Coordinates of C-alpha atoms (C1' of nucleotides) in Angstrom, one line a residue:
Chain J
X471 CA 123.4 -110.1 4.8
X472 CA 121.3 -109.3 1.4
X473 CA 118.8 -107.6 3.3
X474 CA 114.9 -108.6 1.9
X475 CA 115.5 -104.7 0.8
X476 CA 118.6 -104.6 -1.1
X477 CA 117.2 -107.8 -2.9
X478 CA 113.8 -106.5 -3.7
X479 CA 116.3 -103.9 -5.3
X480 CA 118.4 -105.4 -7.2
X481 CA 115.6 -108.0 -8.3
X482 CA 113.1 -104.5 -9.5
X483 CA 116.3 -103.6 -11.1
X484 CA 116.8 -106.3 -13.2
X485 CA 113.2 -106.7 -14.2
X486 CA 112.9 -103.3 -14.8
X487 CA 116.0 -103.6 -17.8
X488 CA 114.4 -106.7 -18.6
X489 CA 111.2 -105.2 -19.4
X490 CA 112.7 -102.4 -21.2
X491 CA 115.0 -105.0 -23.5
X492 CA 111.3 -106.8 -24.6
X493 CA 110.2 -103.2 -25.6
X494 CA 112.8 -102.0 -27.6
X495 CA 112.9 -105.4 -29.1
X496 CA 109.2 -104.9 -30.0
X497 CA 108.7 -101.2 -30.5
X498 CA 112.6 -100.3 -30.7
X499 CA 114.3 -97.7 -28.6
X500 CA 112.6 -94.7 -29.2
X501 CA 109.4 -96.2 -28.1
X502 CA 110.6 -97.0 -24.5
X503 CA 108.5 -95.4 -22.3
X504 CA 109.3 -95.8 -18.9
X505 CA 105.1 -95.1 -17.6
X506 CA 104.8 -98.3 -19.8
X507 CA 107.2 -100.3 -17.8
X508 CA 105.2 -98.6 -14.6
X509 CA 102.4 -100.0 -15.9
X510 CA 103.5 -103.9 -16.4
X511 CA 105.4 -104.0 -13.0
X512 CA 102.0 -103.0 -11.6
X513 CA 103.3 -99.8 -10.2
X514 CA 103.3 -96.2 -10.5
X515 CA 105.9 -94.2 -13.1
X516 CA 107.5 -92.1 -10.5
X517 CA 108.5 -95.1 -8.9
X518 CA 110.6 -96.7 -11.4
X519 CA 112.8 -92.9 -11.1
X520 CA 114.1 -94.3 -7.5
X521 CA 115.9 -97.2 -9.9
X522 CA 116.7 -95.2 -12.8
X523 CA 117.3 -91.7 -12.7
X524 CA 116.0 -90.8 -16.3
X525 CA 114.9 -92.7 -19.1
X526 CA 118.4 -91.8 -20.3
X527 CA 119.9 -93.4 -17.8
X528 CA 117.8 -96.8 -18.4
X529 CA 119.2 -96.8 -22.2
X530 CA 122.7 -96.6 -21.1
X531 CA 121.8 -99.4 -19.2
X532 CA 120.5 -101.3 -21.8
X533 CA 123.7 -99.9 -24.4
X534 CA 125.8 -101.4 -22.3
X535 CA 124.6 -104.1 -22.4
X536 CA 124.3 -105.1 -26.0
X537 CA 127.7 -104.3 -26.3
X538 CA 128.4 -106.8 -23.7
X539 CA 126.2 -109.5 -26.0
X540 CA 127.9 -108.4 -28.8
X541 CA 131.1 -108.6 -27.8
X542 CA 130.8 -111.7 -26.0
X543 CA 129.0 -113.1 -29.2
X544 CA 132.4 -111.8 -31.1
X545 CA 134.8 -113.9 -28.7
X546 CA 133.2 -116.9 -28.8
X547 CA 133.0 -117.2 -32.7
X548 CA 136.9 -116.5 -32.7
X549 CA 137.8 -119.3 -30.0
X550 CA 135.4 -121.5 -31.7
X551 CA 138.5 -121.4 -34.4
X552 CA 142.1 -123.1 -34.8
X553 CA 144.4 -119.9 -33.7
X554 CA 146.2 -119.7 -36.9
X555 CA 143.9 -119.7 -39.4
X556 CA 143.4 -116.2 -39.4
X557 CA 141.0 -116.2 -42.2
X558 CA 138.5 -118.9 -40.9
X559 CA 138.9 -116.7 -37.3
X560 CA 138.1 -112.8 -39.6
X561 CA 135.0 -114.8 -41.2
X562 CA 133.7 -116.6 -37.7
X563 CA 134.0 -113.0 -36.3
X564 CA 132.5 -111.2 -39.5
X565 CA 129.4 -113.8 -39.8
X566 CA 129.1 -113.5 -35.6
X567 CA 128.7 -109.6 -35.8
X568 CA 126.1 -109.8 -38.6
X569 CA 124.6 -112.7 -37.2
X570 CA 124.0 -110.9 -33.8
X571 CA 122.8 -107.8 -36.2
X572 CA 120.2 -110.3 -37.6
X573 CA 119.1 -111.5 -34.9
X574 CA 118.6 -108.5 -32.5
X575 CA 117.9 -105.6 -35.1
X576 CA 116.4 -103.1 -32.3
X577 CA 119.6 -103.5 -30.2
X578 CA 122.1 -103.4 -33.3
X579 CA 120.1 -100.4 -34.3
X580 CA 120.5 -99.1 -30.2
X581 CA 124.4 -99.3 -30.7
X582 CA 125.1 -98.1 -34.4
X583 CA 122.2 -96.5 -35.5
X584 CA 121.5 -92.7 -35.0
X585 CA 122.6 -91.1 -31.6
X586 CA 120.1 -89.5 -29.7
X587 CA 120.8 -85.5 -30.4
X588 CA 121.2 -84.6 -26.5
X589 CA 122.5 -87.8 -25.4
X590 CA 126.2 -87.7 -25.0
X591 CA 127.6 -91.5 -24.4
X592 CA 129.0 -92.0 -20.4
X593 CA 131.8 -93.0 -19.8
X594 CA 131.2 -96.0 -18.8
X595 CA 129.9 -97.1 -22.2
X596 CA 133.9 -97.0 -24.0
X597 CA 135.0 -99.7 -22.1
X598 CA 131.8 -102.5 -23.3
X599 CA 131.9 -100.8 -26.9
X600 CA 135.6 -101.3 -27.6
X601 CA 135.2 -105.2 -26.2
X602 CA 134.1 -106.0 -30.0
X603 CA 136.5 -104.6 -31.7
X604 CA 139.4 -105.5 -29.8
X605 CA 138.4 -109.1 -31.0
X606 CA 139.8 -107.9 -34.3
X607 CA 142.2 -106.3 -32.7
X608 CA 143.9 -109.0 -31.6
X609 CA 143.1 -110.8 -34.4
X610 CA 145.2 -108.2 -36.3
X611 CA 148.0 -109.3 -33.6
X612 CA 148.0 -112.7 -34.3
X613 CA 148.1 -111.7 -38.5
X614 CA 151.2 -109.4 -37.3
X615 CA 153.0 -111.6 -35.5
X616 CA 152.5 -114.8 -38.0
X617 CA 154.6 -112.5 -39.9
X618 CA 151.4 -110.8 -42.2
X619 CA 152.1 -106.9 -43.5
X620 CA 150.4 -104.7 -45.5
X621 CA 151.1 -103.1 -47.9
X622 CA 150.7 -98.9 -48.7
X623 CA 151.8 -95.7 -47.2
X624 CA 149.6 -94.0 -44.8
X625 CA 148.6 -90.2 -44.0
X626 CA 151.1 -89.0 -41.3
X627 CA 148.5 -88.0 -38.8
X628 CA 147.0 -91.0 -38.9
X629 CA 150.2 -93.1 -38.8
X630 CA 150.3 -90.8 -35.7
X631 CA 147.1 -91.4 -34.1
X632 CA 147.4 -95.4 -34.8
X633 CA 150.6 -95.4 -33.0
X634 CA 148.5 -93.8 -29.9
X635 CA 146.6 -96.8 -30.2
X636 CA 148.8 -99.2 -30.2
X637 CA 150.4 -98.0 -26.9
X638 CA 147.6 -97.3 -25.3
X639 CA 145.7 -100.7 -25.8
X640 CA 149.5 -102.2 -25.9
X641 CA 149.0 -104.0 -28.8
X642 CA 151.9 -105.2 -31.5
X643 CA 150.4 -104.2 -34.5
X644 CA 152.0 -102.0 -37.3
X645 CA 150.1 -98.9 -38.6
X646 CA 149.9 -99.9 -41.7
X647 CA 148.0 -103.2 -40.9
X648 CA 145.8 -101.6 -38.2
X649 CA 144.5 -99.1 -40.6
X650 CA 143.7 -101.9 -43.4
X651 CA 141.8 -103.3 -40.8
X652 CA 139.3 -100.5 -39.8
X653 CA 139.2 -100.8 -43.5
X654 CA 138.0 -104.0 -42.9
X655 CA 136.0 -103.0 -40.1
X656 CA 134.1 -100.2 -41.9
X657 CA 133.1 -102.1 -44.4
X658 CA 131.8 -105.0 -42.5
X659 CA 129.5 -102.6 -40.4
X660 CA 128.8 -100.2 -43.3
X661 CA 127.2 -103.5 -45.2
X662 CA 125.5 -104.5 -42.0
X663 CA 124.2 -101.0 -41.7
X664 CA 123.0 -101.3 -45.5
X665 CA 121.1 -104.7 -45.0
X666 CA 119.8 -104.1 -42.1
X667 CA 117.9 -101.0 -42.4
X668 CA 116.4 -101.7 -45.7
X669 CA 118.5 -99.5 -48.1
X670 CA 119.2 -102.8 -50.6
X671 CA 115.9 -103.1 -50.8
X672 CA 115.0 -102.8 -54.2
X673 CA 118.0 -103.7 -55.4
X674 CA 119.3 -107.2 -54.1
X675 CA 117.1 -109.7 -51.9
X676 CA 120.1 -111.5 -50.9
X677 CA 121.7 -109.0 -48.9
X678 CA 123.5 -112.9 -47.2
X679 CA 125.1 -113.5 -50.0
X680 CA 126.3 -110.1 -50.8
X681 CA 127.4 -109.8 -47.2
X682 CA 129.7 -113.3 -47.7
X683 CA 131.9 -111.1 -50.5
X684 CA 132.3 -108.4 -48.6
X685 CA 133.8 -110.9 -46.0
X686 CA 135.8 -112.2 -48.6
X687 CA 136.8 -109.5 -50.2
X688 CA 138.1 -108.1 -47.0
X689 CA 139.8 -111.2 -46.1
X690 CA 141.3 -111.6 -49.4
X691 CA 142.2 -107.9 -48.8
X692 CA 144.0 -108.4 -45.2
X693 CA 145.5 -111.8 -45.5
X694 CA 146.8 -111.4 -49.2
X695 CA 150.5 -111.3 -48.0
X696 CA 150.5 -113.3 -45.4
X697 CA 152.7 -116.1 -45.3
X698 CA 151.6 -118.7 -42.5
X699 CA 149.5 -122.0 -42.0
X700 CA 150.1 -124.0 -44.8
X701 CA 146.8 -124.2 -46.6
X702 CA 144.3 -126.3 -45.1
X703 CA 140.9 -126.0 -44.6
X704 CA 140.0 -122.7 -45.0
X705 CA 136.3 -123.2 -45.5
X706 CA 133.7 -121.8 -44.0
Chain M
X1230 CA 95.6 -67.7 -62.7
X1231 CA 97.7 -69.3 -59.4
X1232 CA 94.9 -68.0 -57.0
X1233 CA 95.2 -66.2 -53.4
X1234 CA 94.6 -69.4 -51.8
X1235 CA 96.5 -71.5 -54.1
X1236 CA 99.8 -69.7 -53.8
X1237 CA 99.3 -69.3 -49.8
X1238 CA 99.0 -72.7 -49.7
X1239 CA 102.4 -73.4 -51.4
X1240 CA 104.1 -70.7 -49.6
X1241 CA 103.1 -72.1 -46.0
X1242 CA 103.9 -75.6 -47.1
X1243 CA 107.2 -74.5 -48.2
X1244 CA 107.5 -72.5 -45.1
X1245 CA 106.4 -75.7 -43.0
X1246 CA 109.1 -77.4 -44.9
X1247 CA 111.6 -74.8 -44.3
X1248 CA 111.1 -74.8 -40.4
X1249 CA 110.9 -78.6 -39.9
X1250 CA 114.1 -78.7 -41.5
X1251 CA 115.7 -76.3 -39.0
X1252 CA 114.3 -78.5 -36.7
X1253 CA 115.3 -81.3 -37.7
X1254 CA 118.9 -80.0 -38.2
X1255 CA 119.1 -78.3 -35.0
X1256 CA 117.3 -81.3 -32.4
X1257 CA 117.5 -84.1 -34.5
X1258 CA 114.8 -86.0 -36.3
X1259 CA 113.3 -87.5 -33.0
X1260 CA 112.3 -84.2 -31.8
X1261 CA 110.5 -82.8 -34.5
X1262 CA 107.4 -80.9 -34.0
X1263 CA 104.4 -80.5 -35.6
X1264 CA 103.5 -77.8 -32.6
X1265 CA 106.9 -76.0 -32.5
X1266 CA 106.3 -75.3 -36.4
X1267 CA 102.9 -74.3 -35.5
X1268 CA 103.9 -71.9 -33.0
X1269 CA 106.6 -70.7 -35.0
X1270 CA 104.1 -70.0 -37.7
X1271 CA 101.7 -68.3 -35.4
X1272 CA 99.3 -70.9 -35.8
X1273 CA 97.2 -73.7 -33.6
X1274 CA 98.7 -76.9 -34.2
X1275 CA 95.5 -78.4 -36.0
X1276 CA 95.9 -75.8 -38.4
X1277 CA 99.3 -77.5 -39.6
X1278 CA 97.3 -80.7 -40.5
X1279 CA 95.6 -79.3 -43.3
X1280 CA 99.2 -79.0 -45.0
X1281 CA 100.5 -82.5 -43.6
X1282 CA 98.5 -85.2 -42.4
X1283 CA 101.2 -86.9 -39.8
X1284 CA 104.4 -85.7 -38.6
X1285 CA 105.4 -88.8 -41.0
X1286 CA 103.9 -86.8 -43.9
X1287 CA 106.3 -84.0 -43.2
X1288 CA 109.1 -86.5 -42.2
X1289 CA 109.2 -88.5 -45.7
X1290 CA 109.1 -84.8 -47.3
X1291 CA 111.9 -84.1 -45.8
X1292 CA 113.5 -87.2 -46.5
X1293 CA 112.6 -86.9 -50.0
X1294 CA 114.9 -83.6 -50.3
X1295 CA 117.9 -84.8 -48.4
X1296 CA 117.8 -87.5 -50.7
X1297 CA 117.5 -85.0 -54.0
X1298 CA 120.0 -83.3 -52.2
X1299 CA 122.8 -86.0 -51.7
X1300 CA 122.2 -87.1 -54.8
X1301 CA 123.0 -83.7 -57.0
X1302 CA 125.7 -83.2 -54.6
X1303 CA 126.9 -86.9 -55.7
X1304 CA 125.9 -85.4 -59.7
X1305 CA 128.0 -82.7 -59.4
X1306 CA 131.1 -83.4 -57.5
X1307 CA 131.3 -86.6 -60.8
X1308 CA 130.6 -84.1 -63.5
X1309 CA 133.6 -81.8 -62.3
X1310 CA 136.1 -84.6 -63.2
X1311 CA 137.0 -85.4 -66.9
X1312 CA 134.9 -88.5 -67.7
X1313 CA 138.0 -90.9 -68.1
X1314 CA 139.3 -90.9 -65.0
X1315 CA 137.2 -93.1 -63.8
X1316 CA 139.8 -93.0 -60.2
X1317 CA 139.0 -89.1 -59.7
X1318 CA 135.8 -89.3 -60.5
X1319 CA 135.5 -92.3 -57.8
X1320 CA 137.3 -90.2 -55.2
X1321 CA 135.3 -87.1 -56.3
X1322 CA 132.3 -89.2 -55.5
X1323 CA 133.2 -90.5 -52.2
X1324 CA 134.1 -86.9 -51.1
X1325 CA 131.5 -85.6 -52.2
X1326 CA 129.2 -87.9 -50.1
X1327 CA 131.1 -87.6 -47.0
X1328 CA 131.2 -84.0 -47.4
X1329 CA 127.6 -83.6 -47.7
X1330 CA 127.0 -86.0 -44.6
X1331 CA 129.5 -83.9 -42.3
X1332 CA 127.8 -80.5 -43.4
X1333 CA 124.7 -82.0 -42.9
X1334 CA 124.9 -85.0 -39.9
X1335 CA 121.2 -84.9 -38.7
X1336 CA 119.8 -84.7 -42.3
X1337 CA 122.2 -87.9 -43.3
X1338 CA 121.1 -89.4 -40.1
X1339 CA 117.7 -88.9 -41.6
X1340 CA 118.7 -91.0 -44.8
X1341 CA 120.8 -93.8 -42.9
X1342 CA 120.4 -93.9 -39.5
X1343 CA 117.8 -96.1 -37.4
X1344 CA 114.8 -96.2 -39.4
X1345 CA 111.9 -95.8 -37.3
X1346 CA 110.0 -98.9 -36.0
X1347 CA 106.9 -97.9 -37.3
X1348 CA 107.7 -95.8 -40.7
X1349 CA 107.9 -98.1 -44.0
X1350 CA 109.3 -95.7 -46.5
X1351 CA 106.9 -95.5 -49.3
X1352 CA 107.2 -95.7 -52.7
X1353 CA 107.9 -92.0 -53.8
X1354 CA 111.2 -92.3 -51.8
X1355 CA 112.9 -94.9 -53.7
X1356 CA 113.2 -92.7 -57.0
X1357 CA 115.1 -90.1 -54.9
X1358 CA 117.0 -92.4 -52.5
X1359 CA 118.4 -94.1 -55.6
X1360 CA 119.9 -91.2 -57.0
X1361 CA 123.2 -90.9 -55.7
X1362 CA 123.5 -94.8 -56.1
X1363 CA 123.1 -94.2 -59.9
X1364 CA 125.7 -91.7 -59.8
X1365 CA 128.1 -94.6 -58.5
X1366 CA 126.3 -97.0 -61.2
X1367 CA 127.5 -94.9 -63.9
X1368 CA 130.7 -95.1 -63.1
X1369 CA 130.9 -98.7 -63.0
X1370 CA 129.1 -98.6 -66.4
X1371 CA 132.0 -96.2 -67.7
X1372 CA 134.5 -98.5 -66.0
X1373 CA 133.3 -101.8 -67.9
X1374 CA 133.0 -99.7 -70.9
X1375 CA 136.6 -98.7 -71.1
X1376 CA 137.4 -102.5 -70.5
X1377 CA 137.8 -102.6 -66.6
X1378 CA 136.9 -105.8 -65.3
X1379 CA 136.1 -107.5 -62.0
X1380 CA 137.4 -110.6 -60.8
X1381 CA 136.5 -113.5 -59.1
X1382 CA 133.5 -115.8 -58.9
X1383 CA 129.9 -114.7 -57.6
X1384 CA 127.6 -116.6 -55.4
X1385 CA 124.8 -117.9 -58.2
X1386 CA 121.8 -116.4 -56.1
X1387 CA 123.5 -112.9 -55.7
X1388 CA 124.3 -113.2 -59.3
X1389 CA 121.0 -113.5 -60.5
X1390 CA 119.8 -110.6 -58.2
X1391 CA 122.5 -108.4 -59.6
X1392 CA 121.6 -109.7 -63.2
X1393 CA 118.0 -108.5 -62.1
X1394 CA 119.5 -104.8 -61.6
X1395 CA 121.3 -104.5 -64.0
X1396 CA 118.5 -105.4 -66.6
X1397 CA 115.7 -103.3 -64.5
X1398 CA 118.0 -100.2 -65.1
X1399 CA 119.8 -101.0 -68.1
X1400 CA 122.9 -100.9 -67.5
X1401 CA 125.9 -102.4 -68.7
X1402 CA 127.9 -103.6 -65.7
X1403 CA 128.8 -106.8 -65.8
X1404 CA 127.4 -108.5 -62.5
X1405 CA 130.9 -108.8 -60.6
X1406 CA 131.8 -105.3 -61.8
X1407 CA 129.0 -104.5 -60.0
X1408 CA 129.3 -107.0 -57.1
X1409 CA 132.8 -105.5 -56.6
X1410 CA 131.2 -101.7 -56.8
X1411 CA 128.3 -102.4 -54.0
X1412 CA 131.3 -103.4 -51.5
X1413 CA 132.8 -100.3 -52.1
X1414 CA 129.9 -98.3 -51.6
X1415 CA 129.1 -101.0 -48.1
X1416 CA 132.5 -99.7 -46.9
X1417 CA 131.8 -96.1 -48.5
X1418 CA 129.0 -95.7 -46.1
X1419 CA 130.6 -97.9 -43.0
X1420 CA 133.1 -95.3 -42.9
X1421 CA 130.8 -92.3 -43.0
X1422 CA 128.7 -94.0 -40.4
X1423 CA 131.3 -94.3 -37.9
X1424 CA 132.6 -91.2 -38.0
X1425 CA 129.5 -89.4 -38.1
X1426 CA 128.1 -91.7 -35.5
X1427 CA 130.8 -90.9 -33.0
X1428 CA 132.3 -94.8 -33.5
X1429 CA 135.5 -93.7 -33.9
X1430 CA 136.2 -91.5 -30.5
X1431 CA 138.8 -92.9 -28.3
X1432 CA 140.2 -94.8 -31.5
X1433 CA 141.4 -92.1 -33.7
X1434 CA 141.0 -88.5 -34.1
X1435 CA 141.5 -87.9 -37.6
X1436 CA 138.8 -89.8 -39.5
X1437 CA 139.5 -87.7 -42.3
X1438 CA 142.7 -89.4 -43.3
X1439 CA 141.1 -92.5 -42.2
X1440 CA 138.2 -92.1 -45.1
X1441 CA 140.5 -91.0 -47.6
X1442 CA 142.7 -94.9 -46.9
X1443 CA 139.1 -96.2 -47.1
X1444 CA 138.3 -94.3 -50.5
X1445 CA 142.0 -95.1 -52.0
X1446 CA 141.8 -98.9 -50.9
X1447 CA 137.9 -99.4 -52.6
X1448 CA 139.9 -97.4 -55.4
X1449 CA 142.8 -99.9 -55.8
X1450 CA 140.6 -102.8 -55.4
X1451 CA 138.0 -101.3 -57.9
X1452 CA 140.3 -99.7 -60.5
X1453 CA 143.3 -102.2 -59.9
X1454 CA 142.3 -104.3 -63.3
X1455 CA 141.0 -100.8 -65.4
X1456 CA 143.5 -100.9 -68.8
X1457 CA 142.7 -97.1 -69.9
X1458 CA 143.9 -93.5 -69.0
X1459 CA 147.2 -93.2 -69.7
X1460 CA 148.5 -92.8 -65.9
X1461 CA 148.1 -88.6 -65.8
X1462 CA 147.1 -86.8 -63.4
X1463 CA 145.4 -89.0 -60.9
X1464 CA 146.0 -86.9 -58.0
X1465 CA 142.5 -85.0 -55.8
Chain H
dA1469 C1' 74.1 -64.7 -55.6
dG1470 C1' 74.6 -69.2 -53.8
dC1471 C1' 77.0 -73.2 -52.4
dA1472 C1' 80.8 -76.2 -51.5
dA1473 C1' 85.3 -76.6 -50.4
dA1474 C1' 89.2 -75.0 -47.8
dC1475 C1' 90.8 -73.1 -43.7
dG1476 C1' 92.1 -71.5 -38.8
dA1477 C1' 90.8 -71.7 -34.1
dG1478 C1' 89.7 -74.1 -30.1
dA1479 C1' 88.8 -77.8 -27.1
dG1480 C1' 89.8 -82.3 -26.0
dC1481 C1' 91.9 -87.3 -25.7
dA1482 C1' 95.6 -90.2 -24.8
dG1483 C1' 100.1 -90.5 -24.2
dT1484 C1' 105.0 -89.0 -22.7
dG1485 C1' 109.2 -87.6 -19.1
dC1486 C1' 109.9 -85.8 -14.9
dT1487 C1' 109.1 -83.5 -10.1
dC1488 C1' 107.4 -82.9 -5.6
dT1489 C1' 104.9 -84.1 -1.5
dT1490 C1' 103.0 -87.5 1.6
dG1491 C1' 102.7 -91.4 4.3
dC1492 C1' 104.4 -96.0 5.3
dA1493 C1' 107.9 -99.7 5.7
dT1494 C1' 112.5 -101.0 6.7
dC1495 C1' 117.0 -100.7 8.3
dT1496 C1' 120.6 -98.7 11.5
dC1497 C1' 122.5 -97.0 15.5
dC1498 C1' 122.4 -96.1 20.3
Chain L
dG1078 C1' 114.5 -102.9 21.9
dG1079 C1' 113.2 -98.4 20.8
dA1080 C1' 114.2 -93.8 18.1
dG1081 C1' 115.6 -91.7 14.1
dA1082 C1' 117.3 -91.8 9.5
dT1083 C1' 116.7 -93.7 5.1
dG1084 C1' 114.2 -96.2 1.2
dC1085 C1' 110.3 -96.5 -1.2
dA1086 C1' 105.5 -96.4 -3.5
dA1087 C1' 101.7 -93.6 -4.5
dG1088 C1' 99.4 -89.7 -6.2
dA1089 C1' 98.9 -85.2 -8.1
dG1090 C1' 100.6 -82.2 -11.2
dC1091 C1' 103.5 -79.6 -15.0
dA1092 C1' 104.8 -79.2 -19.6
dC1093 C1' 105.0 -81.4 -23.5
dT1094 C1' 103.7 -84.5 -27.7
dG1095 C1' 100.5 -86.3 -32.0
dC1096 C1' 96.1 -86.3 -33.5
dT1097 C1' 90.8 -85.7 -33.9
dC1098 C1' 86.6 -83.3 -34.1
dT1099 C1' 83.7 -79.3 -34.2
dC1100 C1' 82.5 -74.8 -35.4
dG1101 C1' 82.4 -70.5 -37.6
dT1102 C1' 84.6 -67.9 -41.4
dT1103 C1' 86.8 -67.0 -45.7
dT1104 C1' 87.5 -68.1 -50.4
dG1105 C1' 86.7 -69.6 -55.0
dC1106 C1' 83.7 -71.6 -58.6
dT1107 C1' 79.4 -71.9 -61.0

DNA sequence: AGCAAACGAGAGCAGTGCTCTTGCATCTCC
DNA sequence: GGAGATGCAAGAGCACTGCTCTCGTTTGCT
């Protein structure tokens, strides 16, 4: 089995995406030229096209991915926590996300920066994408069923979409809770999105420190009413 | 006065402006084109470079107006609210900016989407791109006039930066106040992002109701302490 | 009137994504 | 094991891009 062809493929495969990670790392994603990664694999562009059908294709390769990172990133901050401290669990998950952000800019930038105008995301991007997110997700659970509520009235058609949610991802989560936590959500990637491409600049050089109260702020929001773990060591 | 060549050179650089801008709207920043505009214009593309001397030229001009743009957008949508209702003129705001993002997604991608690997905005950006965040400042300057405060206890490093702002502009927010404000305006933009950014597919379809919780919650959290207005009508 | 600056046109360089043909290597089926 | 189908790399080529340089012409100022 593994014919010497199918592994030449699948090795070209992988070097190709390698390649193409170092150079959006370096020149970020716009720059990724596929004749480039011709070039360093010693062959000729048009022969990269019988791996990747378009440099499209390629990116959705590489999208998928950095989800992948991120979301495995997410996960392990969250088991690296005692279950039921929910807060230390939101701020290992909040710190991992920017952490990752920090650390690979080009690829953060590749997932929630601006979409290409013609490219429309495959399907089979959703599934990777949503991997992040359902960390807090479940996080939310675990708030919800430690007996945590929140407070305020929502919109009916969003009460109405939530719901959808919830059955479809068959999650036990209450509305109300779910939509403080895109809340949450929101503004956790929203001050990401503000440090990261340089639009504090100017105006605060410690865009750590600022990012640390929107954590807390958030958390203070989200876990205000809840009524579990006796207080212990919430620290950081 | 204003001689032949003098005004045709204002009108094509206006006109320059006026097509990259369509451009830009229609295929996204990425695909802007110093030779489409060219051709457009019935002219060799060398020709445009007498006007601009890189497509980044053109690009910060354009920048430079969506920013002048948002920001009298932000202006007017506060001026429209009586000055003590400091919550309407917050949601007026918020509005405002998310309006002018949805009517105008590639122009807002523009201002907060990936910047591009190579392009360090230069200096006569920053006046313009901190426009609509003074609008927000003013508010908080009203708020802390009328007695609002901010609670809670600042990281000393991010204090000092925000001491730093608040004495380069000269305004008098106290530094939590203000602290408090930038987290609103983090989640403000977060939740522009990922609706505009196409975040939110699969998860809910109504991000409309889903900004206004955003813009009530930064509300309560920002307004929650404010002692003035007797409670009228408080109502969008 | 004379001169310098501004200007548009054109050619050209280096780069891009992508397509098509051509010949060789490999794998598969009889 | 040989014959045919398939996979693959190479090369040429098309239609673009940003940008530079040169070369006449037009314009405006002195």
């Amino acid at each position: 089995m593994a014919g010497a062809r199918e592994r030449a493929r699948t090795e070209l495969t992988a070097e190709i995406v390698r390649l193409a990670r170092e150079q959006v790392e370096r020149d970020g994603a716009t720059n990724l030229s596929l004749r480039a990664i011709a070039r360093d694999l010693g062959m000729v562009s048009s022969a990269v096209y019988r791996y990747f059908a378009s440099r499209d294709e390629l990116l959705t390769r590489l999208i998928i991915d950095s989800y992948e990172r991120l979301g495995a990133a997410a996960e392990a901050a969250d088991a690296a926590v005692r279950r039921s401290d929910h807060r230390g669990r939101w701020r290992a998950i909040a710190h991992a996300i920017r952490d990752w952000a920090i650390a690979n800019p080009s690829e953060y930038a590749l997932l929630f920066g601006t979409p290409v105008p013609g490219y429309a995301a495959p399907q089979d991007t959703i599934a990777p994408a949503s991997r992040y997110t359902l960390v807090l997700l479940n996080l939310l659970a675990d708030v919800e069923a430690a007996g945590g509520r929140a407070a305020g009235r929502l919109a009916p058609p969003l009460k109405r979409d939530l719901a959808k949610v919830r059955a479809t991802l068959g999650l036990a989560v209450d509305e109300t809770l779910m939509a403080h936590g895109m809340a949450a959500w929101a503004a956790l990637m929203g001050a990401i999105n503000l440090e990261l491409f340089g639009h504090l600049h100017n105006v605060v050089d410690t865009p750590g420190a600022r990012f640390d109260l929107v954590v807390e702020q958030e958390a203070e929001r989200l876990f205000a009413g809840t009524t579990v773990a006796r207080r212990t060591s919430n620290r950081a």
